[in-house]
CSV table of C-alpha atoms in Angstrom, one decimal:
chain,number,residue,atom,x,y,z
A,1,UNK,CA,-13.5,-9.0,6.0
A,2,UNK,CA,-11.8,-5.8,6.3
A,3,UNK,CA,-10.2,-4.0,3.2
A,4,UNK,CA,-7.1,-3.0,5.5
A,5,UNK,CA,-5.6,-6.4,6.1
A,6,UNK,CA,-2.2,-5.6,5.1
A,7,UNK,CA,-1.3,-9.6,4.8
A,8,UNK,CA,-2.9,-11.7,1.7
A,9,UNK,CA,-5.4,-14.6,3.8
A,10,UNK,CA,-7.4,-17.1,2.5
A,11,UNK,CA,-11.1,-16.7,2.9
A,12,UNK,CA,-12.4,-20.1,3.7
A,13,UNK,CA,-15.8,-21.7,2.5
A,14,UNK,CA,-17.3,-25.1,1.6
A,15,UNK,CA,-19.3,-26.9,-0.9
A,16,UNK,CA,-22.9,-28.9,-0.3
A,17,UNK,CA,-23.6,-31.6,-2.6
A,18,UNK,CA,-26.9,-33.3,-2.8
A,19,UNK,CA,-29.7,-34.8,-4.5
A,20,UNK,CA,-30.1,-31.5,-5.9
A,21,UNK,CA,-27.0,-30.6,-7.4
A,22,UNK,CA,-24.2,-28.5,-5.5
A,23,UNK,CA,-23.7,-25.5,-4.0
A,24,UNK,CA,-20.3,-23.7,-3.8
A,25,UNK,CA,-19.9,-20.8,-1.0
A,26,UNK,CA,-18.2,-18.4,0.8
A,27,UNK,CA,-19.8,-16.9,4.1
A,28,UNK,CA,-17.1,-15.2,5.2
A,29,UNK,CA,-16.9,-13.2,2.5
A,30,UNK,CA,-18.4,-9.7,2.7
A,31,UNK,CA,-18.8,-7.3,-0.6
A,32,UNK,CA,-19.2,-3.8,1.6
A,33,UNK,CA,-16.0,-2.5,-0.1
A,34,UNK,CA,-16.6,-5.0,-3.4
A,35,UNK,CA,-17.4,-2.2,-6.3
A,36,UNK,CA,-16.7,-4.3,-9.8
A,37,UNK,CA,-15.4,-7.8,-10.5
A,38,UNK,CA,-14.1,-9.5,-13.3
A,39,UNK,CA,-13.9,-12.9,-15.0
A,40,UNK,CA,-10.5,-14.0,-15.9
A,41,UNK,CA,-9.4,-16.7,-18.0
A,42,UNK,CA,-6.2,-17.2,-19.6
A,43,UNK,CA,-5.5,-18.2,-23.4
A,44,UNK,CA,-3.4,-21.9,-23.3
A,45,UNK,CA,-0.7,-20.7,-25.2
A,46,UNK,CA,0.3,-17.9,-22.4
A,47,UNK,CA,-1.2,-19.1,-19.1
A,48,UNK,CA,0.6,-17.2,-16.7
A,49,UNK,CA,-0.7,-13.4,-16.6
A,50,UNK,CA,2.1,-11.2,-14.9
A,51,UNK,CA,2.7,-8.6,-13.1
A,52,UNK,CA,0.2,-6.2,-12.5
A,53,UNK,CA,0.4,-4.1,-9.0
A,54,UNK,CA,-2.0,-2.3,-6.8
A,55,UNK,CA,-0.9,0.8,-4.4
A,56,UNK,CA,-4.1,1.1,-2.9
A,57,UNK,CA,-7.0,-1.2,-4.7
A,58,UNK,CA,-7.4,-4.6,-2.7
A,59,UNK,CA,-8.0,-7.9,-5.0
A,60,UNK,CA,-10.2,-11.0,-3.8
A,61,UNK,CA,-10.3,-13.8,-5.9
A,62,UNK,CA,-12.4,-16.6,-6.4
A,63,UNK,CA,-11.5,-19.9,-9.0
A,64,UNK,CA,-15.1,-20.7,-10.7
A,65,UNK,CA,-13.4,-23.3,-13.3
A,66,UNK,CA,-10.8,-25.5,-13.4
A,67,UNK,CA,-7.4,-25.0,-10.7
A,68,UNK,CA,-5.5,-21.3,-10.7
A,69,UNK,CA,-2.0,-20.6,-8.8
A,70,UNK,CA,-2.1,-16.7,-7.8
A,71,UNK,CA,1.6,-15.7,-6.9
A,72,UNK,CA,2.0,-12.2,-5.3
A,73,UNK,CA,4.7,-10.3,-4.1
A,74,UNK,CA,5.2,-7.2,-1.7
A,75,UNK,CA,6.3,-4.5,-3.6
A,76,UNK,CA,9.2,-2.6,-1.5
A,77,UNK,CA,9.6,0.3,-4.3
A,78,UNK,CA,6.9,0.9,-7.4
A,79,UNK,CA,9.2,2.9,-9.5
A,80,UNK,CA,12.4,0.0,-9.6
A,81,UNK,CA,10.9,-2.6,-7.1
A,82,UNK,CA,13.8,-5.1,-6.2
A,83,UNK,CA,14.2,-8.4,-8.3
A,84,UNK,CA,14.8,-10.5,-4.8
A,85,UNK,CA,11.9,-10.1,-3.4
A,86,UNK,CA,9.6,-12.8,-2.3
A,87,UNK,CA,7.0,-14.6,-4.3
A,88,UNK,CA,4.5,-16.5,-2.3
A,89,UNK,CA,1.4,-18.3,-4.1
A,90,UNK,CA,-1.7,-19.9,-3.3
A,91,UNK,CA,-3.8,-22.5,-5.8
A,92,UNK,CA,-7.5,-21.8,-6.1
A,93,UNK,CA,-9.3,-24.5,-7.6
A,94,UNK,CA,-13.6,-25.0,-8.3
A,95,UNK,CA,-13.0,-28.2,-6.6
A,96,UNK,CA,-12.2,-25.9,-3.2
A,97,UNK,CA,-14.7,-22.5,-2.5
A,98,UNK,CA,-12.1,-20.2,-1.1
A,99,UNK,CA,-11.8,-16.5,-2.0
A,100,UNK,CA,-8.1,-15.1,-1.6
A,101,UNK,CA,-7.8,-11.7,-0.7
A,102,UNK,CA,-4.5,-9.8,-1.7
A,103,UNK,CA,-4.7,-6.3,0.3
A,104,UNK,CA,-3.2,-2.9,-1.4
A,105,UNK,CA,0.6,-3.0,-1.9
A,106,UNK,CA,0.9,-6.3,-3.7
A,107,UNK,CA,1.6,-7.3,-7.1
A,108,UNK,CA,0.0,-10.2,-8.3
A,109,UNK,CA,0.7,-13.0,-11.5
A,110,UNK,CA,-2.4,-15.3,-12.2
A,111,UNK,CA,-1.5,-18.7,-13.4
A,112,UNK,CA,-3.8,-21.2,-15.0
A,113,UNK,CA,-3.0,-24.9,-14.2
A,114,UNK,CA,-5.3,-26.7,-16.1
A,115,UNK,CA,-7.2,-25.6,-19.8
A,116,UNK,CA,-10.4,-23.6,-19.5
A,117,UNK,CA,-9.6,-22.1,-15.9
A,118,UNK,CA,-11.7,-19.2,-14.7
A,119,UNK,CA,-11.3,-16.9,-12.2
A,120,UNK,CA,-13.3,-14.0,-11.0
A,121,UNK,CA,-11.3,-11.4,-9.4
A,122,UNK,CA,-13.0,-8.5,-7.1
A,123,UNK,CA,-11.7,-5.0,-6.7
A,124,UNK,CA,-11.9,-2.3,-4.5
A,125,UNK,CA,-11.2,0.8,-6.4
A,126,UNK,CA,-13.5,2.4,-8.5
A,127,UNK,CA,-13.0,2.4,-12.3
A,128,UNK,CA,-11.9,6.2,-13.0
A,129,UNK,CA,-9.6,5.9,-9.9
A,130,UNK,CA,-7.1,3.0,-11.8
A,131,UNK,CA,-5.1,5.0,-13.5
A,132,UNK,CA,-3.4,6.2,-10.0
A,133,UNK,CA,-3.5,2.8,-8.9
A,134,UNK,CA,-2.7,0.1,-11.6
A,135,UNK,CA,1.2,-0.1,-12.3
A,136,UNK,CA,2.9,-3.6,-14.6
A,137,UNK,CA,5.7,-5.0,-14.2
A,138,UNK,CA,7.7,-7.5,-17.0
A,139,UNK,CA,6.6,-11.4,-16.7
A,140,UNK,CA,10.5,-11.6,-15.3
A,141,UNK,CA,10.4,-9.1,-13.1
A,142,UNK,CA,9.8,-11.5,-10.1
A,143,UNK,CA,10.2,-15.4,-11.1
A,144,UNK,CA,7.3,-17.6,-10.5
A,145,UNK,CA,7.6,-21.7,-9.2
């Protein structure tokens, strides 16, 4: 998995059940460029977590609990980005091991779908390096369906 994949792709995996218990995983996914993760999880009263961009950090994310929509959106223009733009999403869910990777020049809305949804999210960038990278938007900027 490369960190210059300019289009967002879905990182497929699987789950093995058995006498055991259950494993969740991801093969495909490699952590070379992976430098610090996150949990996210979303209060019930404002489940949708919008918009925060990224000029240069890439995102990977993985739903540990419950069922997520990610939307995401090309930004064309960081300082007044255009309100027509196009908002594609993706739902993660525990139920399915997939890691969705969303490459630098993206702004992305995380959306829980069900109470108690968790999501870890990945990044690329380096902590002191955010400030140059990290830029929010309004909830409306970019409508969400």
């Amino acid at each position: 998995m490369e960190a210059n994949l300019k289009q967002p792709r879905l990182l497929e995996g699987g789950i093995h059940t058995d006498h055991r218990g259950q494993i969740s995983f991801v093969n495909g996914m490699k952590f070379d460029e992976i430098v610090r993760f996150y949990i996210i999880s979303n209060s019930e009263e404002q489940p949708l977590r919008a918009w925060q961009g990224h000029k240069i950090d890439n995102k990977y994310f993985y739903c540990v609990q419950g069922t997520i929509r990610v939307h995401f959106v090309k930004v064309d223009n960081w300082e007044s980005p255009s309100k027509d733009l196009v908002v594609e999403s993706v739902v993660l869910s525990a139920n399915e091991s997939k890691v969705l990777h969303i490459p630098e020049g993206y702004a992305n809305a995380i959306e829980s779908l069900e109470p108690g949804s968790k999501l870890i999210s990945f990044s690329t960038l380096p902590l002191d390096r955010t400030a140059e990278d990290d830029v929010r938007f309004p909830v409306d900027t970019w409508m969400v369906v």
